[in-house]
Amino acid sequence: RGRYFDVLAHLWSETDAGAPTTLVVGDNFELDLVMPAALGAHVHLVLRSSTMPHEALLARAMARGAADTGLLAVLDRIRR
């Protein structure tokens, strides 16, 4: 996960942004979203047929988290 952190830190440094203004979208809760969420980013789990039910519950329970089957929900979050 070190390289993933390095990429996020580099992006935030280059853009003068930070985790609170970032939305990370992924289809694997553990690999894609847990670390960015722990760093304070908004996260969105794209649900697949193989997504475990507890992953969707965890994503939705996060203060800055959500889960949905379609990408239109991501666009709705960006528009807010």
Short mmCIF file of N, CA and C in Angstrom, two decimals:
data_model
loop_
_atom_site.label_atom_id
_atom_site.label_comp_id
_atom_site.label_asym_id
_atom_site.label_seq_id
_atom_site.Cartn_x
_atom_site.Cartn_y
_atom_site.Cartn_z
N ARG A 1 0.82 -1.19 0.00
CA ARG A 1 0.00 0.00 0.00
C ARG A 1 0.87 1.26 0.00
N GLY A 2 2.16 1.08 0.20
CA GLY A 2 3.05 2.23 0.24
C GLY A 2 3.04 3.05 -1.04
N ARG A 3 3.04 2.38 -2.17
CA ARG A 3 3.04 3.12 -3.44
C ARG A 3 1.72 3.84 -3.65
N TYR A 4 0.63 3.25 -3.22
CA TYR A 4 -0.68 3.90 -3.33
C TYR A 4 -0.68 5.19 -2.51
N PHE A 5 -0.17 5.12 -1.29
CA PHE A 5 -0.05 6.32 -0.47
C PHE A 5 0.83 7.36 -1.15
N ASP A 6 1.95 6.91 -1.71
CA ASP A 6 2.87 7.83 -2.39
C ASP A 6 2.19 8.55 -3.55
N VAL A 7 1.37 7.83 -4.31
CA VAL A 7 0.66 8.45 -5.44
C VAL A 7 -0.33 9.48 -4.93
N LEU A 8 -1.11 9.13 -3.92
CA LEU A 8 -2.07 10.09 -3.37
C LEU A 8 -1.35 11.33 -2.82
N ALA A 9 -0.29 11.12 -2.06
CA ALA A 9 0.46 12.24 -1.49
C ALA A 9 1.04 13.13 -2.59
N HIS A 10 1.54 12.52 -3.65
CA HIS A 10 2.09 13.29 -4.77
C HIS A 10 0.99 14.11 -5.44
N LEU A 11 -0.15 13.49 -5.71
CA LEU A 11 -1.26 14.22 -6.34
C LEU A 11 -1.70 15.40 -5.47
N TRP A 12 -1.82 15.17 -4.19
CA TRP A 12 -2.25 16.24 -3.29
C TRP A 12 -1.21 17.35 -3.23
N SER A 13 0.05 16.98 -3.28
CA SER A 13 1.12 17.98 -3.26
C SER A 13 1.14 18.80 -4.55
N GLU A 14 1.00 18.13 -5.67
CA GLU A 14 1.05 18.79 -6.97
C GLU A 14 -0.16 19.69 -7.23
N THR A 15 -1.28 19.36 -6.64
CA THR A 15 -2.51 20.11 -6.93
C THR A 15 -2.90 21.05 -5.79
N ASP A 16 -2.12 21.08 -4.73
CA ASP A 16 -2.47 21.86 -3.54
C ASP A 16 -3.85 21.48 -3.01
N ALA A 17 -4.25 20.25 -3.26
CA ALA A 17 -5.51 19.72 -2.74
C ALA A 17 -5.17 18.87 -1.53
N GLY A 18 -6.14 18.22 -1.00
CA GLY A 18 -5.91 17.32 0.12
C GLY A 18 -7.00 16.28 0.18
N ALA A 19 -6.88 15.40 1.11
CA ALA A 19 -7.85 14.32 1.25
C ALA A 19 -9.28 14.82 1.39
N PRO A 20 -9.53 15.87 2.18
CA PRO A 20 -10.92 16.31 2.36
C PRO A 20 -11.62 16.79 1.08
N THR A 21 -10.84 17.12 0.05
CA THR A 21 -11.45 17.59 -1.21
C THR A 21 -11.36 16.53 -2.30
N THR A 22 -11.01 15.31 -1.94
CA THR A 22 -10.81 14.24 -2.91
C THR A 22 -11.91 13.20 -2.80
N LEU A 23 -12.39 12.75 -3.96
CA LEU A 23 -13.32 11.63 -4.02
C LEU A 23 -12.61 10.48 -4.72
N VAL A 24 -12.44 9.37 -4.00
CA VAL A 24 -11.81 8.18 -4.56
C VAL A 24 -12.92 7.17 -4.85
N VAL A 25 -12.95 6.69 -6.08
CA VAL A 25 -13.97 5.73 -6.53
C VAL A 25 -13.28 4.41 -6.81
N GLY A 26 -13.85 3.34 -6.30
CA GLY A 26 -13.26 2.03 -6.54
C GLY A 26 -14.30 0.93 -6.42
N ASP A 27 -13.92 -0.26 -6.88
CA ASP A 27 -14.85 -1.39 -6.81
C ASP A 27 -14.38 -2.45 -5.82
N ASN A 28 -13.30 -2.16 -5.12
CA ASN A 28 -12.81 -3.08 -4.09
C ASN A 28 -12.63 -2.27 -2.82
N PHE A 29 -13.48 -2.53 -1.84
CA PHE A 29 -13.48 -1.73 -0.62
C PHE A 29 -12.12 -1.73 0.06
N GLU A 30 -11.59 -2.90 0.30
CA GLU A 30 -10.35 -3.02 1.06
C GLU A 30 -9.15 -2.44 0.31
N LEU A 31 -9.02 -2.76 -0.96
CA LEU A 31 -7.84 -2.34 -1.71
C LEU A 31 -7.91 -0.90 -2.20
N ASP A 32 -9.10 -0.45 -2.56
CA ASP A 32 -9.24 0.87 -3.18
C ASP A 32 -9.59 1.98 -2.20
N LEU A 33 -10.38 1.69 -1.18
CA LEU A 33 -11.02 2.76 -0.44
C LEU A 33 -10.65 2.91 1.03
N VAL A 34 -10.21 1.87 1.67
CA VAL A 34 -9.96 1.94 3.11
C VAL A 34 -8.89 2.98 3.45
N MET A 35 -7.76 2.93 2.75
CA MET A 35 -6.69 3.88 3.07
C MET A 35 -7.10 5.32 2.78
N PRO A 36 -7.64 5.64 1.59
CA PRO A 36 -8.05 7.03 1.36
C PRO A 36 -9.09 7.50 2.38
N ALA A 37 -10.00 6.63 2.77
CA ALA A 37 -10.99 7.01 3.78
C ALA A 37 -10.32 7.31 5.12
N ALA A 38 -9.34 6.49 5.49
CA ALA A 38 -8.62 6.72 6.74
C ALA A 38 -7.84 8.03 6.70
N LEU A 39 -7.46 8.46 5.52
CA LEU A 39 -6.73 9.72 5.36
C LEU A 39 -7.68 10.92 5.28
N GLY A 40 -8.99 10.65 5.24
CA GLY A 40 -9.97 11.74 5.23
C GLY A 40 -10.62 12.03 3.91
N ALA A 41 -10.38 11.20 2.90
CA ALA A 41 -10.99 11.42 1.59
C ALA A 41 -12.44 10.93 1.57
N HIS A 42 -13.19 11.47 0.65
CA HIS A 42 -14.51 10.94 0.35
C HIS A 42 -14.29 9.67 -0.47
N VAL A 43 -15.10 8.64 -0.24
CA VAL A 43 -14.95 7.39 -0.99
C VAL A 43 -16.30 6.92 -1.50
N HIS A 44 -16.25 6.24 -2.64
CA HIS A 44 -17.47 5.73 -3.26
C HIS A 44 -17.17 4.32 -3.78
N LEU A 45 -17.90 3.35 -3.25
CA LEU A 45 -17.76 1.96 -3.68
C LEU A 45 -18.74 1.68 -4.81
N VAL A 46 -18.21 1.28 -5.96
CA VAL A 46 -19.05 0.86 -7.08
C VAL A 46 -19.35 -0.61 -6.87
N LEU A 47 -20.61 -0.93 -6.69
CA LEU A 47 -21.02 -2.29 -6.36
C LEU A 47 -21.02 -3.18 -7.60
N ARG A 48 -20.49 -4.37 -7.43
CA ARG A 48 -20.51 -5.40 -8.47
C ARG A 48 -21.29 -6.58 -7.93
N SER A 49 -21.57 -7.53 -8.78
CA SER A 49 -22.31 -8.71 -8.33
C SER A 49 -21.51 -9.49 -7.28
N SER A 50 -20.20 -9.36 -7.31
CA SER A 50 -19.37 -10.09 -6.36
C SER A 50 -19.03 -9.30 -5.09
N THR A 51 -19.54 -8.06 -4.97
CA THR A 51 -19.28 -7.27 -3.77
C THR A 51 -19.94 -7.93 -2.57
N MET A 52 -19.17 -8.09 -1.51
CA MET A 52 -19.71 -8.67 -0.29
C MET A 52 -20.66 -7.66 0.37
N PRO A 53 -21.79 -8.11 0.89
CA PRO A 53 -22.76 -7.19 1.50
C PRO A 53 -22.17 -6.31 2.59
N HIS A 54 -21.26 -6.87 3.39
CA HIS A 54 -20.69 -6.07 4.48
C HIS A 54 -19.84 -4.93 3.95
N GLU A 55 -19.25 -5.08 2.75
CA GLU A 55 -18.45 -4.00 2.17
C GLU A 55 -19.33 -2.80 1.83
N ALA A 56 -20.50 -3.06 1.26
CA ALA A 56 -21.42 -1.96 0.94
C ALA A 56 -21.89 -1.28 2.23
N LEU A 57 -22.19 -2.07 3.25
CA LEU A 57 -22.60 -1.49 4.52
C LEU A 57 -21.51 -0.62 5.13
N LEU A 58 -20.27 -1.10 5.08
CA LEU A 58 -19.16 -0.33 5.63
C LEU A 58 -18.95 0.97 4.86
N ALA A 59 -19.01 0.90 3.54
CA ALA A 59 -18.81 2.11 2.74
C ALA A 59 -19.89 3.13 3.03
N ARG A 60 -21.12 2.68 3.14
CA ARG A 60 -22.23 3.60 3.42
C ARG A 60 -22.19 4.15 4.84
N ALA A 61 -21.59 3.41 5.76
CA ALA A 61 -21.54 3.84 7.15
C ALA A 61 -20.46 4.88 7.41
N MET A 62 -19.52 5.01 6.50
CA MET A 62 -18.45 5.99 6.66
C MET A 62 -19.01 7.41 6.53
N ALA A 63 -18.45 8.32 7.30
CA ALA A 63 -18.91 9.70 7.27
C ALA A 63 -18.84 10.29 5.86
N ARG A 64 -17.86 9.90 5.09
CA ARG A 64 -17.67 10.44 3.74
C ARG A 64 -17.78 9.34 2.69
N GLY A 65 -18.53 8.29 3.00
CA GLY A 65 -18.61 7.15 2.12
C GLY A 65 -19.98 6.96 1.50
N ALA A 66 -19.99 6.21 0.42
CA ALA A 66 -21.22 5.86 -0.27
C ALA A 66 -20.96 4.60 -1.09
N ALA A 67 -22.04 3.98 -1.53
CA ALA A 67 -21.94 2.80 -2.39
C ALA A 67 -23.15 2.78 -3.29
N ASP A 68 -22.93 2.41 -4.55
CA ASP A 68 -24.02 2.35 -5.52
C ASP A 68 -23.58 1.47 -6.68
N THR A 69 -24.55 0.98 -7.44
CA THR A 69 -24.23 0.11 -8.57
C THR A 69 -23.83 0.87 -9.82
N GLY A 70 -24.23 2.11 -9.94
CA GLY A 70 -23.93 2.84 -11.16
C GLY A 70 -23.02 4.03 -10.94
N LEU A 71 -22.44 4.48 -12.03
CA LEU A 71 -21.53 5.62 -11.95
C LEU A 71 -22.27 6.96 -11.92
N LEU A 72 -23.55 6.96 -12.23
CA LEU A 72 -24.31 8.21 -12.15
C LEU A 72 -24.34 8.76 -10.73
N ALA A 73 -24.33 7.88 -9.76
CA ALA A 73 -24.30 8.32 -8.36
C ALA A 73 -23.00 9.05 -8.05
N VAL A 74 -21.92 8.68 -8.73
CA VAL A 74 -20.65 9.38 -8.55
C VAL A 74 -20.79 10.81 -9.07
N LEU A 75 -21.39 10.96 -10.24
CA LEU A 75 -21.60 12.29 -10.80
C LEU A 75 -22.46 13.15 -9.88
N ASP A 76 -23.47 12.55 -9.28
CA ASP A 76 -24.30 13.30 -8.33
C ASP A 76 -23.47 13.80 -7.16
N ARG A 77 -22.53 13.01 -6.68
CA ARG A 77 -21.68 13.44 -5.56
C ARG A 77 -20.76 14.58 -5.99
N ILE A 78 -20.27 14.54 -7.20
CA ILE A 78 -19.37 15.59 -7.68
C ILE A 78 -20.11 16.91 -7.84
N ARG A 79 -21.36 16.85 -8.23
CA ARG A 79 -22.15 18.05 -8.46
C ARG A 79 -22.50 18.78 -7.17
N ARG A 80 -22.42 18.11 -6.02
CA ARG A 80 -22.78 18.73 -4.75
C ARG A 80 -21.81 19.79 -4.34
#
